[in-house]
Amino acid sequence: MADRTTFSLIWIIFLLTATACAYGSDFPSHHLHLHDTTWAALGCWTDGIGGTRTLSAATYTDTVNMTIKSCINFCSTGSNANVYAGVEYAQECYCGNYFSSGTTNVSSSDCDMACTGNAGEFCGAGNRLYIFGSGTQSPASPILVPSIGNWSLLGCYNNSATRALSYRTDVTGSVTVESCTTACYNAGYPYAGMKYPDECYCGLTIENNNSGPTPNTDCDMTCAGNLSEYCGGSYQLSMYHYIQAITTPPVVNSVNPSTVSPVKSGLPGNWTYGGCYVDNANGHVLGNEFDSSSMTVESCIANCVGQKFTIAAIEYSTQCFCGDYLINGATEAADSDCNMACGGSATEACGGPNRLSVYSSNGNTTILPVPVVQKTSLPGQWVYEGCLAEPSTGVRIFQYENEWTTNNTVDACLNQCAAFGYPVTGLEYGVQCFCGDVSDITAAGGTYVSDSQCNMACSGDPIHLCGAGNRLSTYYWNGTMNMWKTPANTGYYEFLIGGLVVPLIATVGINNKVTFLEKHGTSEYNNSTGAYELDLSLVNNYRLAWREMHVKTDVFCSGSIILPDKGGRQINLGGWSLSSTFGVRLYTPDGSPGVNGTNGWEENVNELTLQRGRWYPTAMMMPNGSILVVGGESGSNASPQPSLEILPAPHGGDTVITLDYLRRTDPYNLYPFLLVLPSGRFFIGYYNEARILDPVTFDTVTVLPNMPGAVNNFLAGRSYPMEGSAVLLPQYAPYTDPIEVLICGGSTIGAAIALDNCISIAPEVPNATWTLERMPSKRVMPCITTLPDGTYMIMNGAHQGVAGFGLAKDPNLSAILYDPSQPIGRRISILNNTIVARLYHSEATLLPDGRVLVSGSDSQTYYPNKTAVYPEEMRIEVYIPPYLNQGLAQPKFTIIETDWALGGQYSITVTLFQGTRSTMRVSLVAASSSTHGNIMSGGRILFPAFSCSGSTCTITAPPNAYVCPPGWHQLFILDGPTPSHSAWVRIGGDPAKLGNWPDYPDFTRPGV
């Protein structure tokens, strides 16, 4: 082996402290870097135990800019000032003066989600708070005050669907137990309740017999005016009863029908009085409440007009409600029942206790019936299952939630879940739509209860029920929604050889050897050159299997393809920083199995460069033989490079074309997907968008529909850093069927929940739409490998996170197989598992013998003590697909002519061991180079026409460069399911004469 280069100590230190990939400049850390502060980290703590927040005072969410510092600033300022601040789930901030009971300190490694505003910091995790303390003394822990004078605590009561106490009153100062009970006493009411935590309610009786008591832990919000007391919760009242008689009559502004009356003239527009209606008989009949002590009919109507509602109603003299119809089977009462004067007018009637003075903008008052469970006219194969109670531990049964405050309906929720492949739907709180699986219910410990407990109307359909607090109206899909096959023959992973690098680019050359390129400094070996070639015939001899190569500049996050010249050169473009971003590197494969080559990587930035520096670019071979280079950034974590250029660079100066859609979607569009379509036009997929480009002007021909994302997040992305993987589905002679594009995996912004679906589209058919198929598990950073039988191996990646150093966790160790010859929804088979985490910078590459080479993982994920959660992975594996695990001999063939013209006919001699030539197939898999899950040939596979006479078969090459862009292909024959070893053939020549380029003496030119 050639002499190794020894790195200096300074260089090693630089490498160990180098900045990470695009989402942050440091590894995520729990350390706090705030000057002039006494705040200190207190560790990782559980949250949501028993449904109770560990820190229950002020809170806010920021899906883009959450940092430890911003959370601490929030929790130490003004009315939000508290002793503790905690960050959770990457984007949530909580404040408090004490820890709730039941919370426990856990390992800091549990708080492992990077902050949305700083990928260099950890911001907790799901149900995990990373907490910081100000160093000041905590006040006494709040309590449910047992008694105040003659007022006695009854407990915690529900006040959501139907009010337990319906008279809301103002208090002197801020709400406390003392101020609320005093206000209710002065108003003549023996019941008082505090809620949310600055609302005070009074009543003559507890009007909803089913309201409680509920567990005291439900009342977990501290009073606005006294942080040592609890004042109910989001939907709960801390309920008190005056145990002696109150002689003061209850306050009503006027109960003399002769002194108050409805307003029947002088109203704005066409507004008219609609009558007095009963409220709360079956729940509230209107929502959108607005309270004012100076309420008038006119001010209530103005409020409702401002919200574009057509009905306004006033209750209890000070409460205004708005809507477009009355719900819950509202019934009309006598006008004399609405006998309370408005708070702001002694002569206007403003409802009464559980009575509404109703006004309409069009003279009509629509009344909807009491909502019921929707059991009929359900879409698809959905059936109602029952009312499902969430566990008291506070754990959500289903992970995926949509919150539709105004448009939640049973139909909409069922259709949304079905569209993304989820066979269980749960509707909760009237506004929430959850999607999941039956197994989620068992895992979370959910139980079914009486249907009467699911009693809240849907926000978008008030005649049907959508659960209640911690209760889900649950529906099942009656049938098989996703048929994931579990074949007996799954194939298996197998260790191949120990590596020298952590490769981020893997390429099988036409010499049947594999070249690997890595980011400087990620190898375990300090003297690694970052470039090596693996001789697959020598894997049993570690010292002989690897050939050392060299690159001059850093290839970190560059792009590669195979050229169509006679030498099958590999070209690598772009890189990390400075001159490397302009880099054009070329390698001509040489040697043969068992025999070392001598060629190396050639590069000279003083002679040959890109026109723009590019980090994370994509390259594609165009039908005319030129190279299209698109996108990236101008350097490490630098400004976007939303443009395209061509190599070799055309004459005439700067020929770069700016692409506004890449500028608009930065930084979520790196390594865009580029594919040549049979029309000659180009498909480009980036972030969650796609379009078809003209091959000459590069103008947009068609804007395709946006790519579906997550069931609860349409902003999920598919290209780096949300990183899915894309391939073309097979093309069969005579190549007249529309070609399809398959994209699998990806992730979401913020919480970075990996996607569990594949999407496909035939982009050139009229009114093209995406088809979604759910995968058995979530996967970000997947790798897709085209197999010679026209199926696709999907492997590697993680269940959570995004691409980048330290930004993903929970490796997906399972391989799956996608078979496009099967019906939609039945194309996926679950194969075998590995024990090796393959995360960022992992690849999967088809080998000439039909196996899949699996390499890399550069996760750089660390515990707070800087030990690795997932190591830099240098082991090389192979996957033995099921077609090689049946004990069948692989067919053989010989070939003489390997330089094919488009449309030409070429002969091979075949030897089959199982089937006959009538069942034989022939496939051509385009040479590819893969990085970050982006197969820059598009994973193209063609099944050409052929005929046989005896053992001689004649293959007809593809007809044109649109179906088959010029380049090298692995030719396979298949004996039934079993592929042969491949032979390399070049199809379409070298139309751009790249084999004579570049014209510099220090570059090899193999000819055309």
mmCIF file with all atom_site columns, N, CA and C in Angstrom, residues 881-926:
data_model
loop_
_atom_site.group_PDB
_atom_site.id
_atom_site.type_symbol
_atom_site.label_atom_id
_atom_site.label_alt_id
_atom_site.label_comp_id
_atom_site.label_asym_id
_atom_site.label_entity_id
_atom_site.label_seq_id
_atom_site.pdbx_PDB_ins_code
_atom_site.Cartn_x
_atom_site.Cartn_y
_atom_site.Cartn_z
_atom_site.occupancy
_atom_site.B_iso_or_equiv
_atom_site.pdbx_formal_charge
_atom_site.auth_seq_id
_atom_site.auth_comp_id
_atom_site.auth_asym_id
_atom_site.auth_atom_id
_atom_site.pdbx_PDB_model_num
ATOM 1   N N  . PRO A 1 881 ? -30.308 -10.210 -1.021  1.00 0.00 ? 881 PRO A N  1
ATOM 2   C CA . PRO A 1 881 ? -31.752 -10.133 -1.260  1.00 0.00 ? 881 PRO A CA 1
ATOM 3   C C  . PRO A 1 881 ? -32.371 -11.524 -1.346  1.00 0.00 ? 881 PRO A C  1
ATOM 4   N N  . PRO A 1 882 ? -33.688 -11.588 -1.195  1.00 0.00 ? 882 PRO A N  1
ATOM 5   C CA . PRO A 1 882 ? -34.349 -12.903 -1.251  1.00 0.00 ? 882 PRO A CA 1
ATOM 6   C C  . PRO A 1 882 ? -34.033 -13.671 -2.521  1.00 0.00 ? 882 PRO A C  1
ATOM 7   N N  . TYR A 1 883 ? -33.846 -12.984 -3.661  1.00 0.00 ? 883 TYR A N  1
ATOM 8   C CA . TYR A 1 883 ? -33.602 -13.724 -4.901  1.00 0.00 ? 883 TYR A CA 1
ATOM 9   C C  . TYR A 1 883 ? -32.269 -14.464 -4.913  1.00 0.00 ? 883 TYR A C  1
ATOM 10  N N  . LEU A 1 884 ? -31.363 -14.132 -3.986  1.00 0.00 ? 884 LEU A N  1
ATOM 11  C CA . LEU A 1 884 ? -30.093 -14.857 -3.868  1.00 0.00 ? 884 LEU A CA 1
ATOM 12  C C  . LEU A 1 884 ? -30.087 -15.788 -2.664  1.00 0.00 ? 884 LEU A C  1
ATOM 13  N N  . ASN A 1 885 ? -31.224 -15.959 -2.015  1.00 0.00 ? 885 ASN A N  1
ATOM 14  C CA . ASN A 1 885 ? -31.300 -16.756 -0.786  1.00 0.00 ? 885 ASN A CA 1
ATOM 15  C C  . ASN A 1 885 ? -32.251 -17.945 -0.971  1.00 0.00 ? 885 ASN A C  1
ATOM 16  N N  . GLN A 1 886 ? -32.300 -18.464 -2.196  1.00 0.00 ? 886 GLN A N  1
ATOM 17  C CA . GLN A 1 886 ? -33.190 -19.585 -2.468  1.00 0.00 ? 886 GLN A CA 1
ATOM 18  C C  . GLN A 1 886 ? -32.440 -20.863 -2.819  1.00 0.00 ? 886 GLN A C  1
ATOM 19  N N  . GLY A 1 887 ? -31.107 -20.802 -2.767  1.00 0.00 ? 887 GLY A N  1
ATOM 20  C CA . GLY A 1 887 ? -30.318 -21.978 -3.102  1.00 0.00 ? 887 GLY A CA 1
ATOM 21  C C  . GLY A 1 887 ? -30.259 -22.256 -4.584  1.00 0.00 ? 887 GLY A C  1
ATOM 22  N N  . LEU A 1 888 ? -30.590 -21.281 -5.413  1.00 0.00 ? 888 LEU A N  1
ATOM 23  C CA . LEU A 1 888 ? -30.609 -21.464 -6.863  1.00 0.00 ? 888 LEU A CA 1
ATOM 24  C C  . LEU A 1 888 ? -29.335 -20.902 -7.477  1.00 0.00 ? 888 LEU A C  1
ATOM 25  N N  . ALA A 1 889 ? -28.840 -21.572 -8.476  1.00 0.00 ? 889 ALA A N  1
ATOM 26  C CA . ALA A 1 889 ? -27.645 -21.107 -9.173  1.00 0.00 ? 889 ALA A CA 1
ATOM 27  C C  . ALA A 1 889 ? -27.974 -19.864 -9.987  1.00 0.00 ? 889 ALA A C  1
ATOM 28  N N  . GLN A 1 890 ? -27.054 -18.909 -9.987  1.00 0.00 ? 890 GLN A N  1
ATOM 29  C CA . GLN A 1 890 ? -27.255 -17.706 -10.785 1.00 0.00 ? 890 GLN A CA 1
ATOM 30  C C  . GLN A 1 890 ? -26.986 -18.021 -12.253 1.00 0.00 ? 890 GLN A C  1
ATOM 31  N N  . PRO A 1 891 ? -27.859 -17.525 -13.147 1.00 0.00 ? 891 PRO A N  1
ATOM 32  C CA . PRO A 1 891 ? -27.616 -17.767 -14.581 1.00 0.00 ? 891 PRO A CA 1
ATOM 33  C C  . PRO A 1 891 ? -26.336 -17.066 -15.037 1.00 0.00 ? 891 PRO A C  1
ATOM 34  N N  . LYS A 1 892 ? -25.878 -17.443 -16.217 1.00 0.00 ? 892 LYS A N  1
ATOM 35  C CA . LYS A 1 892 ? -24.653 -16.863 -16.760 1.00 0.00 ? 892 LYS A CA 1
ATOM 36  C C  . LYS A 1 892 ? -24.892 -16.424 -18.195 1.00 0.00 ? 892 LYS A C  1
ATOM 37  N N  . PHE A 1 893 ? -24.072 -15.487 -18.642 1.00 0.00 ? 893 PHE A N  1
ATOM 38  C CA . PHE A 1 893 ? -24.103 -15.123 -20.055 1.00 0.00 ? 893 PHE A CA 1
ATOM 39  C C  . PHE A 1 893 ? -22.736 -14.594 -20.449 1.00 0.00 ? 893 PHE A C  1
ATOM 40  N N  . THR A 1 894 ? -22.476 -14.642 -21.731 1.00 0.00 ? 894 THR A N  1
ATOM 41  C CA . THR A 1 894 ? -21.263 -14.038 -22.281 1.00 0.00 ? 894 THR A CA 1
ATOM 42  C C  . THR A 1 894 ? -21.673 -12.988 -23.292 1.00 0.00 ? 894 THR A C  1
ATOM 43  N N  . ILE A 1 895 ? -20.851 -11.966 -23.408 1.00 0.00 ? 895 ILE A N  1
ATOM 44  C CA . ILE A 1 895 ? -21.146 -10.853 -24.301 1.00 0.00 ? 895 ILE A CA 1
ATOM 45  C C  . ILE A 1 895 ? -19.853 -10.394 -24.936 1.00 0.00 ? 895 ILE A C  1
ATOM 46  N N  . ILE A 1 896 ? -19.932 -10.013 -26.208 1.00 0.00 ? 896 ILE A N  1
ATOM 47  C CA . ILE A 1 896 ? -18.757 -9.526  -26.922 1.00 0.00 ? 896 ILE A CA 1
ATOM 48  C C  . ILE A 1 896 ? -18.838 -8.017  -27.122 1.00 0.00 ? 896 ILE A C  1
ATOM 49  N N  . GLU A 1 897 ? -19.954 -7.555  -27.686 1.00 0.00 ? 897 GLU A N  1
ATOM 50  C CA . GLU A 1 897 ? -20.090 -6.132  -27.947 1.00 0.00 ? 897 GLU A CA 1
ATOM 51  C C  . GLU A 1 897 ? -20.661 -5.429  -26.716 1.00 0.00 ? 897 GLU A C  1
ATOM 52  N N  . THR A 1 898 ? -19.928 -4.481  -26.196 1.00 0.00 ? 898 THR A N  1
ATOM 53  C CA . THR A 1 898 ? -20.381 -3.758  -24.993 1.00 0.00 ? 898 THR A CA 1
ATOM 54  C C  . THR A 1 898 ? -20.540 -2.265  -25.233 1.00 0.00 ? 898 THR A C  1
ATOM 55  N N  . ASP A 1 899 ? -20.358 -1.819  -26.476 1.00 0.00 ? 899 ASP A N  1
ATOM 56  C CA . ASP A 1 899 ? -20.557 -0.414  -26.805 1.00 0.00 ? 899 ASP A CA 1
ATOM 57  C C  . ASP A 1 899 ? -21.748 -0.331  -27.748 1.00 0.00 ? 899 ASP A C  1
ATOM 58  N N  . TRP A 1 900 ? -22.926 0.023   -27.187 1.00 0.00 ? 900 TRP A N  1
ATOM 59  C CA . TRP A 1 900 ? -24.183 -0.114  -27.911 1.00 0.00 ? 900 TRP A CA 1
ATOM 60  C C  . TRP A 1 900 ? -24.660 1.240   -28.439 1.00 0.00 ? 900 TRP A C  1
ATOM 61  N N  . ALA A 1 901 ? -25.144 1.223   -29.652 1.00 0.00 ? 901 ALA A N  1
ATOM 62  C CA . ALA A 1 901 ? -25.825 2.380   -30.203 1.00 0.00 ? 901 ALA A CA 1
ATOM 63  C C  . ALA A 1 901 ? -27.300 2.312   -29.829 1.00 0.00 ? 901 ALA A C  1
ATOM 64  N N  . LEU A 1 902 ? -27.930 3.462   -29.724 1.00 0.00 ? 902 LEU A N  1
ATOM 65  C CA . LEU A 1 902 ? -29.357 3.503   -29.440 1.00 0.00 ? 902 LEU A CA 1
ATOM 66  C C  . LEU A 1 902 ? -30.122 2.802   -30.550 1.00 0.00 ? 902 LEU A C  1
ATOM 67  N N  . GLY A 1 903 ? -31.029 1.904   -30.158 1.00 0.00 ? 903 GLY A N  1
ATOM 68  C CA . GLY A 1 903 ? -31.828 1.158   -31.122 1.00 0.00 ? 903 GLY A CA 1
ATOM 69  C C  . GLY A 1 903 ? -31.120 -0.009  -31.754 1.00 0.00 ? 903 GLY A C  1
ATOM 70  N N  . GLY A 1 904 ? -29.846 -0.215  -31.468 1.00 0.00 ? 904 GLY A N  1
ATOM 71  C CA . GLY A 1 904 ? -29.102 -1.323  -32.054 1.00 0.00 ? 904 GLY A CA 1
ATOM 72  C C  . GLY A 1 904 ? -29.477 -2.671  -31.450 1.00 0.00 ? 904 GLY A C  1
ATOM 73  N N  . GLN A 1 905 ? -29.012 -3.743  -32.090 1.00 0.00 ? 905 GLN A N  1
ATOM 74  C CA . GLN A 1 905 ? -29.286 -5.096  -31.609 1.00 0.00 ? 905 GLN A CA 1
ATOM 75  C C  . GLN A 1 905 ? -27.962 -5.792  -31.328 1.00 0.00 ? 905 GLN A C  1
ATOM 76  N N  . TYR A 1 906 ? -27.913 -6.475  -30.147 1.00 0.00 ? 906 TYR A N  1
ATOM 77  C CA . TYR A 1 906 ? -26.664 -7.051  -29.673 1.00 0.00 ? 906 TYR A CA 1
ATOM 78  C C  . TYR A 1 906 ? -26.928 -8.416  -29.068 1.00 0.00 ? 906 TYR A C  1
ATOM 79  N N  . SER A 1 907 ? -26.008 -9.321  -29.299 1.00 0.00 ? 907 SER A N  1
ATOM 80  C CA . SER A 1 907 ? -26.216 -10.720 -28.917 1.00 0.00 ? 907 SER A CA 1
ATOM 81  C C  . SER A 1 907 ? -25.461 -11.076 -27.655 1.00 0.00 ? 907 SER A C  1
ATOM 82  N N  . ILE A 1 908 ? -26.069 -11.975 -26.891 1.00 0.00 ? 908 ILE A N  1
ATOM 83  C CA . ILE A 1 908 ? -25.427 -12.598 -25.749 1.00 0.00 ? 908 ILE A CA 1
ATOM 84  C C  . ILE A 1 908 ? -25.704 -14.098 -25.810 1.00 0.00 ? 908 ILE A C  1
ATOM 85  N N  . THR A 1 909 ? -24.855 -14.866 -25.175 1.00 0.00 ? 909 THR A N  1
ATOM 86  C CA . THR A 1 909 ? -25.060 -16.311 -25.067 1.00 0.00 ? 909 THR A CA 1
ATOM 87  C C  . THR A 1 909 ? -25.365 -16.630 -23.611 1.00 0.00 ? 909 THR A C  1
ATOM 88  N N  . VAL A 1 910 ? -26.506 -17.297 -23.381 1.00 0.00 ? 910 VAL A N  1
ATOM 89  C CA . VAL A 1 910 ? -26.996 -17.454 -22.013 1.00 0.00 ? 910 VAL A CA 1
ATOM 90  C C  . VAL A 1 910 ? -26.941 -18.910 -21.572 1.00 0.00 ? 910 VAL A C  1
ATOM 91  N N  . THR A 1 911 ? -26.747 -19.087 -20.278 1.00 0.00 ? 911 THR A N  1
ATOM 92  C CA . THR A 1 911 ? -26.837 -20.404 -19.644 1.00 0.00 ? 911 THR A CA 1
ATOM 93  C C  . THR A 1 911 ? -27.790 -20.281 -18.469 1.00 0.00 ? 911 THR A C  1
ATOM 94  N N  . LEU A 1 912 ? -28.915 -21.029 -18.542 1.00 0.00 ? 912 LEU A N  1
ATOM 95  C CA . LEU A 1 912 ? -29.916 -21.005 -17.476 1.00 0.00 ? 912 LEU A CA 1
ATOM 96  C C  . LEU A 1 912 ? -29.887 -22.323 -16.717 1.00 0.00 ? 912 LEU A C  1
ATOM 97  N N  . PHE A 1 913 ? -30.192 -22.269 -15.419 1.00 0.00 ? 913 PHE A N  1
ATOM 98  C CA . PHE A 1 913 ? -30.123 -23.470 -14.589 1.00 0.00 ? 913 PHE A CA 1
ATOM 99  C C  . PHE A 1 913 ? -31.488 -23.895 -14.056 1.00 0.00 ? 913 PHE A C  1
ATOM 100 N N  . GLN A 1 914 ? -32.477 -23.020 -14.107 1.00 0.00 ? 914 GLN A N  1
ATOM 101 C CA . GLN A 1 914 ? -33.805 -23.352 -13.570 1.00 0.00 ? 914 GLN A CA 1
ATOM 102 C C  . GLN A 1 914 ? -34.890 -23.289 -14.645 1.00 0.00 ? 914 GLN A C  1
ATOM 103 N N  . GLY A 1 915 ? -35.045 -22.111 -15.249 1.00 0.00 ? 915 GLY A N  1
ATOM 104 C CA . GLY A 1 915 ? -36.154 -21.878 -16.156 1.00 0.00 ? 915 GLY A CA 1
ATOM 105 C C  . GLY A 1 915 ? -35.770 -22.081 -17.604 1.00 0.00 ? 915 GLY A C  1
ATOM 106 N N  . THR A 1 916 ? -36.544 -21.444 -18.455 1.00 0.00 ? 916 THR A N  1
ATOM 107 C CA . THR A 1 916 ? -36.297 -21.496 -19.894 1.00 0.00 ? 916 THR A CA 1
ATOM 108 C C  . THR A 1 916 ? -36.186 -20.070 -20.418 1.00 0.00 ? 916 THR A C  1
ATOM 109 N N  . ARG A 1 917 ? -35.736 -19.956 -21.669 1.00 0.00 ? 917 ARG A N  1
ATOM 110 C CA . ARG A 1 917 ? -35.582 -18.631 -22.239 1.00 0.00 ? 917 ARG A CA 1
ATOM 111 C C  . ARG A 1 917 ? -36.919 -17.925 -22.432 1.00 0.00 ? 917 ARG A C  1
ATOM 112 N N  . SER A 1 918 ? -38.025 -18.705 -22.417 1.00 0.00 ? 918 SER A N  1
ATOM 113 C CA . SER A 1 918 ? -39.338 -18.070 -22.539 1.00 0.00 ? 918 SER A CA 1
ATOM 114 C C  . SER A 1 918 ? -39.725 -17.316 -21.273 1.00 0.00 ? 918 SER A C  1
ATOM 115 N N  . THR A 1 919 ? -39.137 -17.663 -20.143 1.00 0.00 ? 919 THR A N  1
ATOM 116 C CA . THR A 1 919 ? -39.429 -16.967 -18.888 1.00 0.00 ? 919 THR A CA 1
ATOM 117 C C  . THR A 1 919 ? -38.266 -16.080 -18.443 1.00 0.00 ? 919 THR A C  1
ATOM 118 N N  . MET A 1 920 ? -37.223 -16.029 -19.244 1.00 0.00 ? 920 MET A N  1
ATOM 119 C CA . MET A 1 920 ? -36.054 -15.214 -18.904 1.00 0.00 ? 920 MET A CA 1
ATOM 120 C C  . MET A 1 920 ? -36.396 -13.727 -19.073 1.00 0.00 ? 920 MET A C  1
ATOM 121 N N  . ARG A 1 921 ? -35.720 -12.894 -18.311 1.00 0.00 ? 921 ARG A N  1
ATOM 122 C CA . ARG A 1 921 ? -35.829 -11.456 -18.453 1.00 0.00 ? 921 ARG A CA 1
ATOM 123 C C  . ARG A 1 921 ? -34.438 -10.849 -18.585 1.00 0.00 ? 921 ARG A C  1
ATOM 124 N N  . VAL A 1 922 ? -34.392 -9.659  -19.172 1.00 0.00 ? 922 VAL A N  1
ATOM 125 C CA . VAL A 1 922 ? -33.143 -8.906  -19.308 1.00 0.00 ? 922 VAL A CA 1
ATOM 126 C C  . VAL A 1 922 ? -33.370 -7.518  -18.732 1.00 0.00 ? 922 VAL A C  1
ATOM 127 N N  . SER A 1 923 ? -32.425 -7.043  -17.943 1.00 0.00 ? 923 SER A N  1
ATOM 128 C CA . SER A 1 923 ? -32.552 -5.695  -17.390 1.00 0.00 ? 923 SER A CA 1
ATOM 129 C C  . SER A 1 923 ? -31.251 -4.931  -17.538 1.00 0.00 ? 923 SER A C  1
ATOM 130 N N  . LEU A 1 924 ? -31.401 -3.607  -17.593 1.00 0.00 ? 924 LEU A N  1
ATOM 131 C CA . LEU A 1 924 ? -30.272 -2.685  -17.674 1.00 0.00 ? 924 LEU A CA 1
ATOM 132 C C  . LEU A 1 924 ? -30.394 -1.685  -16.530 1.00 0.00 ? 924 LEU A C  1
ATOM 133 N N  . VAL A 1 925 ? -29.446 -1.684  -15.618 1.00 0.00 ? 925 VAL A N  1
ATOM 134 C CA . VAL A 1 925 ? -29.457 -0.773  -14.472 1.00 0.00 ? 925 VAL A CA 1
ATOM 135 C C  . VAL A 1 925 ? -28.380 0.281   -14.689 1.00 0.00 ? 925 VAL A C  1
ATOM 136 N N  . ALA A 1 926 ? -28.783 1.548   -14.727 1.00 0.00 ? 926 ALA A N  1
ATOM 137 C CA . ALA A 1 926 ? -27.847 2.631   -15.012 1.00 0.00 ? 926 ALA A CA 1
ATOM 138 C C  . ALA A 1 926 ? -26.786 2.738   -13.926 1.00 0.00 ? 926 ALA A C  1
#
